[in-house]
Coordinates of C-alpha atoms and ligand atoms in Angstrom, one line a residue:
Chain A
M1 CA 4.8 57.1 28.3
C2 CA 6.5 56.2 31.5
M3 CA 10.3 53.9 31.2
G4 CA 8.5 51.0 32.5
D5 CA 6.9 50.2 28.5
S6 CA 9.4 51.8 27.2
A7 CA 11.5 48.4 28.8
S8 CA 8.4 46.6 28.2
I9 CA 8.8 46.8 24.4
I10 CA 12.3 46.8 23.9
Y11 CA 12.3 43.7 25.9
Y12 CA 9.2 42.7 23.9
R13 CA 10.9 43.0 20.4
W14 CA 14.1 41.0 21.8
F15 CA 11.8 38.3 22.6
Q16 CA 10.4 38.4 19.3
R17 CA 13.8 38.5 17.3
G18 CA 14.8 35.5 19.7
K19 CA 11.8 33.4 18.2
A20 CA 12.8 34.2 14.4
F21 CA 16.9 33.5 14.7
I22 CA 15.8 29.6 16.3
S23 CA 13.0 29.3 14.5
S24 CA 15.5 30.0 11.9
I25 CA 17.6 27.4 13.6
A26 CA 14.8 24.8 14.2
V27 CA 14.4 24.9 10.5
V28 CA 18.5 24.4 9.2
I29 CA 18.5 21.5 11.2
R30 CA 15.3 20.0 10.2
V31 CA 17.4 20.9 6.6
L32 CA 20.1 18.7 7.2
M33 CA 18.6 15.7 9.9
S34 CA 16.5 15.4 6.8
K35 CA 19.5 15.9 4.2
L36 CA 21.4 12.5 6.9
I37 CA 17.2 10.0 7.7
R38 CA 17.8 10.3 3.5
Y39 CA 20.5 8.0 3.0
S40 CA 20.5 6.3 7.1
P41 CA 15.6 5.6 7.9
W42 CA 16.0 4.0 10.6
L43 CA 12.0 2.1 10.6
A44 CA 9.5 1.8 13.7
H45 CA 7.2 -0.5 12.8
F46 CA 3.5 -0.5 14.6
N47 CA 0.9 -3.2 13.7
T48 CA -2.4 -1.1 14.4
G49 CA -5.0 -4.3 13.5
A50 CA -3.6 -6.1 10.2
C51 CA -3.4 -9.9 9.8
N52 CA -0.5 -9.8 10.1
G53 CA -0.2 -10.6 6.5
C54 CA 1.2 -7.4 6.1
D55 CA 3.5 -7.4 9.1
I56 CA 4.6 -10.7 8.0
E57 CA 6.0 -8.9 4.6
V58 CA 7.8 -5.8 6.4
L59 CA 9.5 -8.4 8.0
A60 CA 10.5 -10.0 4.8
S61 CA 11.4 -6.8 3.1
I62 CA 14.3 -5.8 5.5
T63 CA 15.7 -9.4 5.6
P64 CA 19.3 -10.4 4.0
I65 CA 17.2 -11.0 1.2
Y66 CA 16.4 -7.8 0.1
D67 CA 19.5 -6.7 1.8
P68 CA 17.8 -2.7 3.0
E69 CA 20.6 -1.7 4.8
R70 CA 22.5 -1.3 1.2
Y71 CA 20.2 1.8 1.4
G72 CA 20.7 2.5 5.2
V73 CA 17.9 0.6 5.9
K74 CA 17.1 -0.2 9.3
L75 CA 15.4 -1.0 12.2
S76 CA 15.1 0.6 14.8
P77 CA 14.8 -0.5 18.6
S78 CA 12.5 2.1 19.7
V79 CA 10.5 4.7 18.1
R80 CA 11.9 7.0 19.7
H81 CA 15.1 6.7 17.8
G82 CA 13.3 5.6 14.3
D83 CA 12.6 8.0 11.7
I84 CA 9.9 6.2 9.0
L85 CA 7.4 4.4 11.4
I86 CA 5.4 1.9 9.7
V87 CA 1.8 1.1 10.3
T88 CA 0.4 -2.1 9.4
G89 CA -4.1 -3.2 8.9
V90 CA -6.8 -0.8 10.1
V91 CA -5.9 1.2 13.6
T92 CA -8.8 0.1 15.5
K93 CA -10.4 2.9 18.0
K94 CA -8.2 0.6 21.0
A95 CA -4.7 0.8 18.7
A96 CA -5.5 5.4 17.7
E97 CA -4.6 6.7 20.7
R98 CA -1.0 4.4 20.9
L99 CA -0.7 5.6 17.3
R100 CA -0.9 9.1 18.0
R101 CA 1.5 9.4 21.1
L102 CA 4.3 6.7 19.3
Y103 CA 4.4 9.4 16.2
E104 CA 5.0 12.3 19.4
Q105 CA 7.1 10.4 20.1
M106 CA 9.5 10.5 17.8
P107 CA 11.9 13.5 16.9
G108 CA 11.8 16.3 14.8
V109 CA 12.5 14.9 11.5
K110 CA 9.4 12.0 11.1
Y111 CA 7.9 9.9 8.0
V112 CA 5.1 7.6 8.3
V113 CA 3.9 5.1 5.3
A114 CA 1.3 3.6 5.5
V115 CA 1.3 -1.1 3.9
G116 CA -1.5 -2.6 3.2
A117 CA -5.4 -2.0 1.8
C118 CA -5.8 -2.1 5.5
A119 CA -4.1 1.3 6.5
Y120 CA -5.1 3.0 4.2
D121 CA -8.8 3.2 4.4
G122 CA -9.9 -0.2 6.5
G123 CA -10.6 -2.6 3.8
V124 CA -11.4 -6.0 4.8
F125 CA -12.8 -4.7 8.4
K126 CA -14.3 -1.0 6.7
G127 CA -17.7 -1.1 8.4
S128 CA -16.2 -2.6 12.0
Y129 CA -17.8 -1.3 15.2
S130 CA -14.0 -1.4 16.4
I131 CA -12.4 0.8 13.7
S132 CA -11.5 4.1 13.7
G133 CA -10.5 3.8 9.6
G134 CA -7.1 4.7 7.9
A135 CA -3.9 5.2 9.4
G136 CA -4.5 8.5 7.6
K137 CA -7.2 9.6 9.5
V138 CA -4.7 9.4 12.6
I139 CA -1.5 10.9 12.1
P140 CA -0.5 12.5 9.2
V141 CA 0.4 9.8 6.1
D142 CA 3.5 10.4 3.9
A143 CA 2.8 7.4 2.2
Y144 CA 0.3 4.8 1.1
V145 CA 1.9 1.7 0.0
P146 CA -1.1 -0.7 -2.3
G147 CA -2.0 -3.6 -1.3
C148 CA -3.6 -6.6 0.6
P149 CA -0.1 -7.5 1.8
P150 CA 1.9 -5.3 -0.8
R151 CA 4.8 -7.5 -2.6
P152 CA 7.5 -6.9 -0.1
E153 CA 10.2 -4.8 -3.2
E154 CA 7.4 -2.3 -3.1
I155 CA 7.5 -1.9 0.7
L156 CA 11.0 -0.7 0.0
R157 CA 10.3 1.3 -2.6
A158 CA 7.9 2.9 -1.4
L159 CA 10.5 4.1 1.2
L160 CA 12.8 5.1 -1.6
I161 CA 10.8 7.1 -3.7
L162 CA 9.4 9.0 -0.5
L163 CA 13.0 9.9 0.6
N164 CA 13.4 11.0 -3.3
R165 CA 16.4 8.3 -4.1
E166 CA 14.0 6.8 -6.6
R167 CA 13.6 8.9 -9.1
V168 CA 9.1 8.0 -10.9
K169 CA 6.9 9.3 -12.8
E170 CA 4.7 12.1 -11.3
S171 CA 2.0 9.7 -11.2
E172 CA 3.2 6.9 -9.7
R173 CA 3.3 9.4 -6.6
H174 CA 0.7 8.9 -3.7
Chain B
M1 CA -4.6 -41.9 20.8
S2 CA -4.7 -44.7 23.5
G3 CA -3.4 -40.9 25.5
T4 CA -6.9 -39.4 24.3
N5 CA -8.6 -42.4 25.6
N6 CA -6.4 -42.6 29.1
I7 CA -8.3 -38.5 28.8
E8 CA -11.5 -40.3 28.4
D9 CA -11.3 -42.6 31.0
A10 CA -10.8 -40.2 33.8
L11 CA -13.5 -37.2 33.4
S12 CA -16.0 -41.0 32.7
S13 CA -18.3 -39.7 35.8
Y14 CA -17.6 -36.0 34.2
I15 CA -18.5 -36.5 30.2
I16 CA -21.8 -36.4 28.8
G17 CA -21.3 -36.4 25.1
R18 CA -18.2 -36.8 22.7
D19 CA -17.6 -35.9 19.1
T20 CA -14.7 -35.3 16.9
V21 CA -13.6 -32.1 15.8
K22 CA -11.3 -33.6 13.7
P23 CA -8.5 -36.1 13.2
N24 CA -7.1 -35.8 16.7
R25 CA -9.1 -33.2 18.4
P26 CA -11.4 -35.3 20.2
R27 CA -14.1 -32.8 21.7
F28 CA -15.8 -33.7 24.8
H29 CA -18.5 -32.2 26.1
I30 CA -19.9 -31.7 29.8
D31 CA -22.4 -29.9 32.2
A32 CA -21.8 -26.4 32.6
G33 CA -21.5 -26.6 37.0
N34 CA -18.6 -30.4 36.1
L35 CA -16.8 -28.3 34.3
K36 CA -13.8 -26.3 37.2
S37 CA -14.1 -30.2 38.8
A38 CA -12.9 -31.6 35.9
I39 CA -10.5 -29.8 34.3
A40 CA -9.4 -29.9 37.9
L41 CA -8.8 -33.8 37.8
L42 CA -6.9 -33.6 34.4
K43 CA -4.5 -31.7 35.7
Q44 CA -4.6 -33.7 39.0
C45 CA -4.0 -37.1 36.6
L46 CA -1.4 -35.5 34.2
G47 CA 1.1 -33.4 36.3
D48 CA 0.6 -30.0 36.5
E49 CA 2.1 -28.4 33.2
A50 CA 0.4 -30.8 31.2
L51 CA -1.9 -28.7 30.2
Y52 CA -2.2 -25.9 28.4
L53 CA -5.5 -24.4 27.6
S54 CA -5.0 -22.7 24.9
N55 CA -8.0 -20.2 24.0
I56 CA -11.8 -20.2 25.1
I57 CA -13.8 -19.7 21.9
G58 CA -17.8 -18.9 22.8
V59 CA -20.6 -19.1 20.1
D60 CA -23.9 -17.7 21.2
K61 CA -26.9 -20.1 19.6
V62 CA -29.2 -17.6 19.4
A63 CA -32.0 -20.2 18.6
E64 CA -30.6 -23.0 21.3
G65 CA -30.8 -20.2 23.9
V66 CA -27.0 -21.4 24.8
I67 CA -24.0 -19.8 24.4
E68 CA -21.1 -22.8 23.8
L69 CA -17.7 -22.4 25.2
N70 CA -15.5 -24.2 23.5
Y71 CA -12.5 -24.4 25.4
F72 CA -9.5 -25.2 23.6
I73 CA -7.1 -27.8 25.4
H74 CA -3.5 -28.1 25.0
V75 CA -1.9 -31.4 26.3
V76 CA 1.6 -31.3 26.0
P77 CA 2.9 -34.4 27.4
L78 CA 0.1 -36.4 24.0
G79 CA 1.6 -33.8 21.8
N80 CA -2.7 -33.0 21.4
T81 CA -5.3 -30.9 21.9
I82 CA -8.5 -31.7 22.6
V83 CA -11.7 -29.1 23.3
I84 CA -14.4 -29.7 25.5
R85 CA -17.5 -28.1 25.4
V86 CA -20.1 -26.6 28.3
T87 CA -23.3 -24.7 27.3
V88 CA -24.7 -22.2 29.2
P89 CA -28.2 -20.4 29.0
R90 CA -28.5 -17.5 27.2
D91 CA -30.5 -14.8 29.6
K92 CA -28.3 -16.7 32.5
P93 CA -25.0 -17.3 31.4
Q94 CA -22.5 -18.1 34.4
V95 CA -20.2 -20.5 35.0
S96 CA -17.0 -21.1 37.6
S97 CA -13.4 -19.4 36.5
L98 CA -10.4 -21.2 35.9
I99 CA -8.4 -19.5 36.9
D100 CA -7.3 -20.8 40.1
V101 CA -6.4 -24.3 37.9
I102 CA -5.0 -22.9 35.1
P103 CA -4.0 -18.7 35.8
G104 CA -3.4 -19.0 32.3
A105 CA -7.4 -18.7 31.1
L106 CA -7.6 -14.8 32.9
S107 CA -6.9 -13.4 29.3
G108 CA -9.8 -16.1 27.4
E109 CA -12.3 -15.9 30.1
C110 CA -12.0 -11.1 30.5
E111 CA -12.3 -11.7 26.6
A112 CA -15.3 -14.1 26.7
Y113 CA -17.2 -11.4 29.4
D114 CA -16.3 -8.4 27.1
L115 CA -17.5 -10.3 23.5
L116 CA -20.2 -12.1 24.8
G117 CA -21.5 -11.2 28.7
V118 CA -20.9 -14.9 30.1
E119 CA -20.0 -14.4 33.5
F120 CA -17.1 -16.6 35.1
I121 CA -17.7 -16.8 38.7
G122 CA -14.7 -16.7 40.7
N123 CA -13.0 -14.4 38.2
R124 CA -12.0 -10.5 40.2
Y125 CA -10.5 -9.3 37.1
L126 CA -13.3 -9.1 34.6
R127 CA -14.5 -5.5 33.0
R128 CA -16.1 -4.2 30.1
G129 CA -13.9 -2.7 27.7
F130 CA -10.8 -4.4 27.9
F131 CA -10.8 -6.2 24.4
V132 CA -14.2 -3.9 23.4
P133 CA -14.5 0.0 22.2
V134 CA -15.2 1.8 25.2
D135 CA -18.0 3.2 23.0
V136 CA -19.5 -0.2 22.4
A137 CA -19.1 -0.9 25.9
S138 CA -20.6 1.8 27.8
R139 CA -24.1 0.8 26.1
G140 CA -23.6 -2.5 27.2
V141 CA -24.0 -3.8 24.5
F142 CA -22.0 -7.6 23.8
P143 CA -20.6 -7.6 20.4
L144 CA -20.1 -11.7 19.3
R145 CA -23.5 -11.6 20.5
K146 CA -25.6 -12.4 17.1
D147 CA -28.3 -10.0 18.1
A148 CA -26.5 -7.6 19.4
K149 CA -26.6 -3.7 17.8
V150 CA -23.7 -2.4 17.2
Ligands
LIG201 S1 -3.9 -5.1 3.9 FE1 -4.3 -8.0 3.9 S2 -2.6 -9.2 4.4 FE2 -2.7 -6.1 5.6 S3 -3.8 -5.9 7.0 FE3 -5.1 -5.3 5.8 S4 -6.1 -7.7 5.5 FE4 -4.1 -9.0 6.4

């Protein structure tokens, strides 16, 4: 073995250790972030092809009547500041590409909540030539809120269950 | 209704039929070749800011061999919407574009072209795949045609 070989082995080991160190820091940051997000989740809302029914309920759920700010829940001005992406409606083929891009633009610790029957599997639009399917076909979904459209209380409750701030029976988790 | 009577008087030389969609919404049938001049005349009579073209609704009538185009125009001074209907043959669906007269017609025309295949002569911005998914548009299918297989 020549000198060059042993030096490259040492560099390789340092490189591996550095990578392991950085990934452990990333895990710690993710855990801290998820704890912080738990008490101030910012929402980003995207309509991927809804009839507007679910959007009205999502907007209703962030009005003072339901007062989501008592849970720290706010609508974020940009998806880049969002922690939870709320997807309403069936995902059309055109919107699928945008949805994927928005999801990638969200910062590290992120959740997706699919609101309504359409965002689950296409709902009334199922079988149409222009749809990709439910939100779960395009991006990973953490919670589904059933209904056509769901009530605002249910949407807020889904957020709280997602953030482990409301106790539910295991059978009620979706 | 005197306002809509004025419109009817102004367009009298173009109107080939008239009916009512529902109270307060008259529908005037016009020959497809006269559409642009009729709308230009209406604009001239009512003023530049009086017309708002809210929608162009196309209907494919296979049995009659025509495609109907319904232009929903909100007449601002009247606070009333009128419908101008033209029909074009299914095998050669062409009508002159309104974007010179009403630039807001762009999206409606693009939509009617992409979904029904109606060609608006004079609109340079028409293209397939604007609303319709690329896989359907690339097969040359117009999905709102009643005989389309999507
Ligand atoms: S679930 Fe119902 S209300 Fe919601 S987008 Fe679909 S059809 Fe509209």
